[in-house]
Amino acid sequence: MSKLMIFYINYESSGARGKKVAFCLPGSLGSAKTDFSPQLASLGSKNLEVISWDPPGYGESRPPSRDFSGNFFVRDSQVAANFMKVVLNYNTYSLLGWSDGGITALQMALSYPERVEKLVVWGANAFIDEKDVKLYNNIRDINKWSERMRKPMENLYGMKYFKSKWEEWIDAMTLLSFRDGGYVLKGDLSTISCPTLIIHGKKDPMVGEYHAQYLHENIKGSQLYVMEDGKHNLHLKYVDEFNKLVSDFLHK
């Protein structure tokens, strides 16, 4: 017997509905507001609708609580594709994926190539290795985070839910690192055919540059843009540069 999964999905949008739409996918425990407010505020236009969601179990897309069992990236990609087609009635769109959202975006490009017009990912990886797991465990204790990094998540979730789900995420990522050689995608990156832009922050403490290089080398015809001063949240810190880069890519 198949299991029917029903989710309440919260989303935000800006710009005019028309020929072009960009669907923004947040990072781990992220939401439309926490992860894409600057893009929702200034990237949308009369020629581009910008949409972002709170993935199942994140932000205001609760209940149910977040489920990190199995390969949740594949599951998120399925829910996201159905959301865009069934709820918002979009057959084609571009994807902007950050961090975990970048992995989901890559999976959507693999699973639904006919729907993805263009792909932009940053702070994303296709595999999880020992260095990644070590890094995740180094930031397991949220009490050691700076207040600036911790406060938005505490405000969104409350300390108990945030702490619990953050630790569950680290445990889930560790488990994924032992499966299929740590490769978290279902499909071969070389089959991605849509125009792809990979952005990497040179000073990203969460995702090494070798991940961006791997994506660039394995996605045919992809472009790689490195922000010399960029960190993991480069789209939030360098809003104007990021938005122009993405806008130019989506409109050309």
PDB file of N, CA and C in Angstrom, residues 27-28 73 97-103 106 121-129 131-136 139 166 169 173 198-215 224 226-227 230-234:
ATOM      1  N   GLY A  27      18.365  26.640   2.185  1.00  0.00           N
ATOM      2  CA  GLY A  27      19.300  25.693   2.762  1.00  0.00           C
ATOM      3  C   GLY A  27      18.712  24.955   3.945  1.00  0.00           C
ATOM      4  N   SER A  28      19.546  24.228   4.666  1.00  0.00           N
ATOM      5  CA  SER A  28      19.101  23.409   5.781  1.00  0.00           C
ATOM      6  C   SER A  28      18.380  24.232   6.837  1.00  0.00           C
ATOM      7  N   PHE A  73      16.728  14.569   0.103  1.00  0.00           N
ATOM      8  CA  PHE A  73      16.919  15.435  -1.058  1.00  0.00           C
ATOM      9  C   PHE A  73      16.062  14.977  -2.233  1.00  0.00           C
ATOM     10  N   GLY A  97      19.212  27.391  -6.197  1.00  0.00           N
ATOM     11  CA  GLY A  97      19.344  26.537  -5.021  1.00  0.00           C
ATOM     12  C   GLY A  97      20.576  26.846  -4.206  1.00  0.00           C
ATOM     13  N   TRP A  98      20.360  27.102  -2.923  1.00  0.00           N
ATOM     14  CA  TRP A  98      21.468  27.414  -2.016  1.00  0.00           C
ATOM     15  C   TRP A  98      21.683  26.268  -1.031  1.00  0.00           C
ATOM     16  N   SER A  99      22.940  25.834  -0.885  1.00  0.00           N
ATOM     17  CA  SER A  99      23.311  24.840   0.117  1.00  0.00           C
ATOM     18  C   SER A  99      22.476  23.563  -0.080  1.00  0.00           C
ATOM     19  N   ASP A 100      21.742  23.117   0.931  1.00  0.00           N
ATOM     20  CA  ASP A 100      20.884  21.944   0.757  1.00  0.00           C
ATOM     21  C   ASP A 100      19.903  22.152  -0.391  1.00  0.00           C
ATOM     22  N   GLY A 101      19.415  23.381  -0.532  1.00  0.00           N
ATOM     23  CA  GLY A 101      18.502  23.691  -1.625  1.00  0.00           C
ATOM     24  C   GLY A 101      19.169  23.530  -2.977  1.00  0.00           C
ATOM     25  N   GLY A 102      20.487  23.719  -3.011  1.00  0.00           N
ATOM     26  CA  GLY A 102      21.232  23.488  -4.244  1.00  0.00           C
ATOM     27  C   GLY A 102      21.249  22.015  -4.617  1.00  0.00           C
ATOM     28  N   ILE A 103      21.370  21.159  -3.601  1.00  0.00           N
ATOM     29  CA  ILE A 103      21.337  19.714  -3.854  1.00  0.00           C
ATOM     30  C   ILE A 103      19.955  19.313  -4.382  1.00  0.00           C
ATOM     31  N   LEU A 106      19.681  20.423  -7.978  1.00  0.00           N
ATOM     32  CA  LEU A 106      20.400  19.499  -8.857  1.00  0.00           C
ATOM     33  C   LEU A 106      19.581  18.235  -9.102  1.00  0.00           C
ATOM     34  N   VAL A 121      23.217  27.235  -8.774  1.00  0.00           N
ATOM     35  CA  VAL A 121      23.455  26.643  -7.458  1.00  0.00           C
ATOM     36  C   VAL A 121      24.696  27.261  -6.831  1.00  0.00           C
ATOM     37  N   TRP A 122      24.695  27.390  -5.515  1.00  0.00           N
ATOM     38  CA  TRP A 122      25.868  27.872  -4.781  1.00  0.00           C
ATOM     39  C   TRP A 122      25.850  27.277  -3.372  1.00  0.00           C
ATOM     40  N   GLY A 123      27.053  27.029  -2.848  1.00  0.00           N
ATOM     41  CA  GLY A 123      27.157  26.384  -1.541  1.00  0.00           C
ATOM     42  C   GLY A 123      26.594  24.981  -1.550  1.00  0.00           C
ATOM     43  N   ALA A 124      26.603  24.329  -2.718  1.00  0.00           N
ATOM     44  CA  ALA A 124      25.985  23.006  -2.855  1.00  0.00           C
ATOM     45  C   ALA A 124      27.039  21.949  -3.162  1.00  0.00           C
ATOM     46  N   ASN A 125      26.681  20.705  -2.872  1.00  0.00           N
ATOM     47  CA  ASN A 125      27.583  19.592  -3.172  1.00  0.00           C
ATOM     48  C   ASN A 125      26.792  18.389  -3.648  1.00  0.00           C
ATOM     49  N   ALA A 126      27.442  17.548  -4.452  1.00  0.00           N
ATOM     50  CA  ALA A 126      26.801  16.342  -4.968  1.00  0.00           C
ATOM     51  C   ALA A 126      27.135  15.129  -4.122  1.00  0.00           C
ATOM     52  N   PHE A 127      28.132  15.261  -3.263  1.00  0.00           N
ATOM     53  CA  PHE A 127      28.537  14.140  -2.412  1.00  0.00           C
ATOM     54  C   PHE A 127      28.951  14.666  -1.038  1.00  0.00           C
ATOM     55  N   ILE A 128      29.013  13.748  -0.086  1.00  0.00           N
ATOM     56  CA  ILE A 128      29.421  14.074   1.281  1.00  0.00           C
ATOM     57  C   ILE A 128      30.604  13.183   1.630  1.00  0.00           C
ATOM     58  N   ASP A 129      31.730  13.788   1.952  1.00  0.00           N
ATOM     59  CA  ASP A 129      32.909  12.984   2.303  1.00  0.00           C
ATOM     60  C   ASP A 129      33.274  13.184   3.774  1.00  0.00           C
ATOM     61  N   LYS A 131      35.604  14.894   5.177  1.00  0.00           N
ATOM     62  CA  LYS A 131      35.868  16.288   5.547  1.00  0.00           C
ATOM     63  C   LYS A 131      34.571  17.032   5.820  1.00  0.00           C
ATOM     64  N   ASP A 132      33.555  16.741   5.028  1.00  0.00           N
ATOM     65  CA  ASP A 132      32.263  17.386   5.237  1.00  0.00           C
ATOM     66  C   ASP A 132      31.651  16.968   6.576  1.00  0.00           C
ATOM     67  N   VAL A 133      31.693  15.679   6.857  1.00  0.00           N
ATOM     68  CA  VAL A 133      31.119  15.170   8.107  1.00  0.00           C
ATOM     69  C   VAL A 133      31.828  15.784   9.312  1.00  0.00           C
ATOM     70  N   LYS A 134      33.147  15.886   9.238  1.00  0.00           N
ATOM     71  CA  LYS A 134      33.900  16.487  10.328  1.00  0.00           C
ATOM     72  C   LYS A 134      33.496  17.941  10.533  1.00  0.00           C
ATOM     73  N   LEU A 135      33.319  18.648   9.430  1.00  0.00           N
ATOM     74  CA  LEU A 135      32.910  20.047   9.508  1.00  0.00           C
ATOM     75  C   LEU A 135      31.527  20.168  10.145  1.00  0.00           C
ATOM     76  N   TYR A 136      30.582  19.306   9.726  1.00  0.00           N
ATOM     77  CA  TYR A 136      29.232  19.352  10.288  1.00  0.00           C
ATOM     78  C   TYR A 136      29.261  19.139  11.798  1.00  0.00           C
ATOM     79  N   ILE A 139      30.160  22.009  14.065  1.00  0.00           N
ATOM     80  CA  ILE A 139      29.151  23.056  14.306  1.00  0.00           C
ATOM     81  C   ILE A 139      27.852  22.452  14.840  1.00  0.00           C
ATOM     82  N   TRP A 166      18.463  20.410  13.997  1.00  0.00           N
ATOM     83  CA  TRP A 166      19.832  20.618  13.530  1.00  0.00           C
ATOM     84  C   TRP A 166      20.682  19.369  13.782  1.00  0.00           C
ATOM     85  N   TRP A 169      19.693  16.694  11.386  1.00  0.00           N
ATOM     86  CA  TRP A 169      20.244  16.949  10.052  1.00  0.00           C
ATOM     87  C   TRP A 169      21.689  16.454   9.958  1.00  0.00           C
ATOM     88  N   MET A 173      22.993  13.566   7.461  1.00  0.00           N
ATOM     89  CA  MET A 173      24.052  13.794   6.483  1.00  0.00           C
ATOM     90  C   MET A 173      25.187  12.789   6.682  1.00  0.00           C
ATOM     91  N   ILE A 198      27.190  27.848 -11.672  1.00  0.00           N
ATOM     92  CA  ILE A 198      27.653  27.441 -10.342  1.00  0.00           C
ATOM     93  C   ILE A 198      28.405  28.622  -9.747  1.00  0.00           C
ATOM     94  N   ILE A 199      27.971  29.067  -8.588  1.00  0.00           N
ATOM     95  CA  ILE A 199      28.620  30.191  -7.906  1.00  0.00           C
ATOM     96  C   ILE A 199      29.276  29.653  -6.641  1.00  0.00           C
ATOM     97  N   HIS A 200      30.471  30.127  -6.362  1.00  0.00           N
ATOM     98  CA  HIS A 200      31.151  29.670  -5.146  1.00  0.00           C
ATOM     99  C   HIS A 200      31.813  30.840  -4.432  1.00  0.00           C
ATOM    100  N   GLY A 201      31.649  30.875  -3.122  1.00  0.00           N
ATOM    101  CA  GLY A 201      32.330  31.865  -2.295  1.00  0.00           C
ATOM    102  C   GLY A 201      33.701  31.323  -1.914  1.00  0.00           C
ATOM    103  N   LYS A 202      34.738  32.039  -2.305  1.00  0.00           N
ATOM    104  CA  LYS A 202      36.113  31.592  -2.060  1.00  0.00           C
ATOM    105  C   LYS A 202      36.374  31.342  -0.578  1.00  0.00           C
ATOM    106  N   LYS A 203      35.677  32.072   0.294  1.00  0.00           N
ATOM    107  CA  LYS A 203      35.887  31.951   1.734  1.00  0.00           C
ATOM    108  C   LYS A 203      34.773  31.155   2.416  1.00  0.00           C
ATOM    109  N   ASP A 204      34.064  30.346   1.650  1.00  0.00           N
ATOM    110  CA  ASP A 204      32.978  29.534   2.197  1.00  0.00           C
ATOM    111  C   ASP A 204      33.542  28.529   3.216  1.00  0.00           C
ATOM    112  N   PRO A 205      33.146  28.639   4.500  1.00  0.00           N
ATOM    113  CA  PRO A 205      33.669  27.710   5.506  1.00  0.00           C
ATOM    114  C   PRO A 205      32.889  26.397   5.574  1.00  0.00           C
ATOM    115  N   MET A 206      31.756  26.339   4.849  1.00  0.00           N
ATOM    116  CA  MET A 206      30.890  25.168   4.922  1.00  0.00           C
ATOM    117  C   MET A 206      31.094  24.195   3.771  1.00  0.00           C
ATOM    118  N   VAL A 207      31.401  24.727   2.596  1.00  0.00           N
ATOM    119  CA  VAL A 207      31.527  23.894   1.395  1.00  0.00           C
ATOM    120  C   VAL A 207      32.818  24.247   0.673  1.00  0.00           C
ATOM    121  N   GLY A 208      33.729  23.298   0.588  1.00  0.00           N
ATOM    122  CA  GLY A 208      35.014  23.532  -0.057  1.00  0.00           C
ATOM    123  C   GLY A 208      34.883  23.783  -1.548  1.00  0.00           C
ATOM    124  N   GLU A 209      35.857  24.484  -2.107  1.00  0.00           N
ATOM    125  CA  GLU A 209      35.813  24.821  -3.529  1.00  0.00           C
ATOM    126  C   GLU A 209      35.844  23.576  -4.407  1.00  0.00           C
ATOM    127  N   TYR A 210      36.399  22.480  -3.886  1.00  0.00           N
ATOM    128  CA  TYR A 210      36.442  21.256  -4.691  1.00  0.00           C
ATOM    129  C   TYR A 210      35.050  20.759  -5.034  1.00  0.00           C
ATOM    130  N   HIS A 211      34.042  21.094  -4.219  1.00  0.00           N
ATOM    131  CA  HIS A 211      32.672  20.717  -4.546  1.00  0.00           C
ATOM    132  C   HIS A 211      32.178  21.487  -5.770  1.00  0.00           C
ATOM    133  N   ALA A 212      32.450  22.791  -5.800  1.00  0.00           N
ATOM    134  CA  ALA A 212      32.051  23.606  -6.952  1.00  0.00           C
ATOM    135  C   ALA A 212      32.774  23.141  -8.211  1.00  0.00           C
ATOM    136  N   GLN A 213      34.055  22.818  -8.061  1.00  0.00           N
ATOM    137  CA  GLN A 213      34.832  22.339  -9.207  1.00  0.00           C
ATOM    138  C   GLN A 213      34.275  21.012  -9.722  1.00  0.00           C
ATOM    139  N   TYR A 214      33.881  20.144  -8.805  1.00  0.00           N
ATOM    140  CA  TYR A 214      33.310  18.843  -9.194  1.00  0.00           C
ATOM    141  C   TYR A 214      32.034  19.045 -10.008  1.00  0.00           C
ATOM    142  N   LEU A 215      31.167  19.932  -9.537  1.00  0.00           N
ATOM    143  CA  LEU A 215      29.934  20.205 -10.274  1.00  0.00           C
ATOM    144  C   LEU A 215      30.251  20.770 -11.650  1.00  0.00           C
ATOM    145  N   LEU A 224      31.240  28.536 -14.075  1.00  0.00           N
ATOM    146  CA  LEU A 224      31.639  28.649 -12.675  1.00  0.00           C
ATOM    147  C   LEU A 224      32.084  30.075 -12.402  1.00  0.00           C
ATOM    148  N   VAL A 226      33.418  32.495  -9.257  1.00  0.00           N
ATOM    149  CA  VAL A 226      33.938  32.500  -7.891  1.00  0.00           C
ATOM    150  C   VAL A 226      33.954  33.918  -7.346  1.00  0.00           C
ATOM    151  N   MET A 227      33.285  34.121  -6.208  1.00  0.00           N
ATOM    152  CA  MET A 227      33.331  35.401  -5.504  1.00  0.00           C
ATOM    153  C   MET A 227      34.497  35.356  -4.526  1.00  0.00           C
ATOM    154  N   GLY A 230      33.390  36.051  -1.056  1.00  0.00           N
ATOM    155  CA  GLY A 230      32.134  35.418  -0.689  1.00  0.00           C
ATOM    156  C   GLY A 230      32.307  34.285   0.310  1.00  0.00           C
ATOM    157  N   LYS A 231      31.345  34.179   1.208  1.00  0.00           N
ATOM    158  CA  LYS A 231      31.288  33.058   2.140  1.00  0.00           C
ATOM    159  C   LYS A 231      30.068  32.204   1.787  1.00  0.00           C
ATOM    160  N   HIS A 232      29.577  31.433   2.734  1.00  0.00           N
ATOM    161  CA  HIS A 232      28.481  30.518   2.416  1.00  0.00           C
ATOM    162  C   HIS A 232      27.204  31.273   2.040  1.00  0.00           C
ATOM    163  N   ASN A 233      26.960  32.385   2.723  1.00  0.00           N
ATOM    164  CA  ASN A 233      25.733  33.150   2.497  1.00  0.00           C
ATOM    165  C   ASN A 233      25.977  34.339   1.565  1.00  0.00           C
ATOM    166  N   LEU A 234      26.745  34.133   0.525  1.00  0.00           N
ATOM    167  CA  LEU A 234      27.158  35.215  -0.367  1.00  0.00           C
ATOM    168  C   LEU A 234      25.972  35.977  -0.968  1.00  0.00           C
TER     169      LEU A 234
END
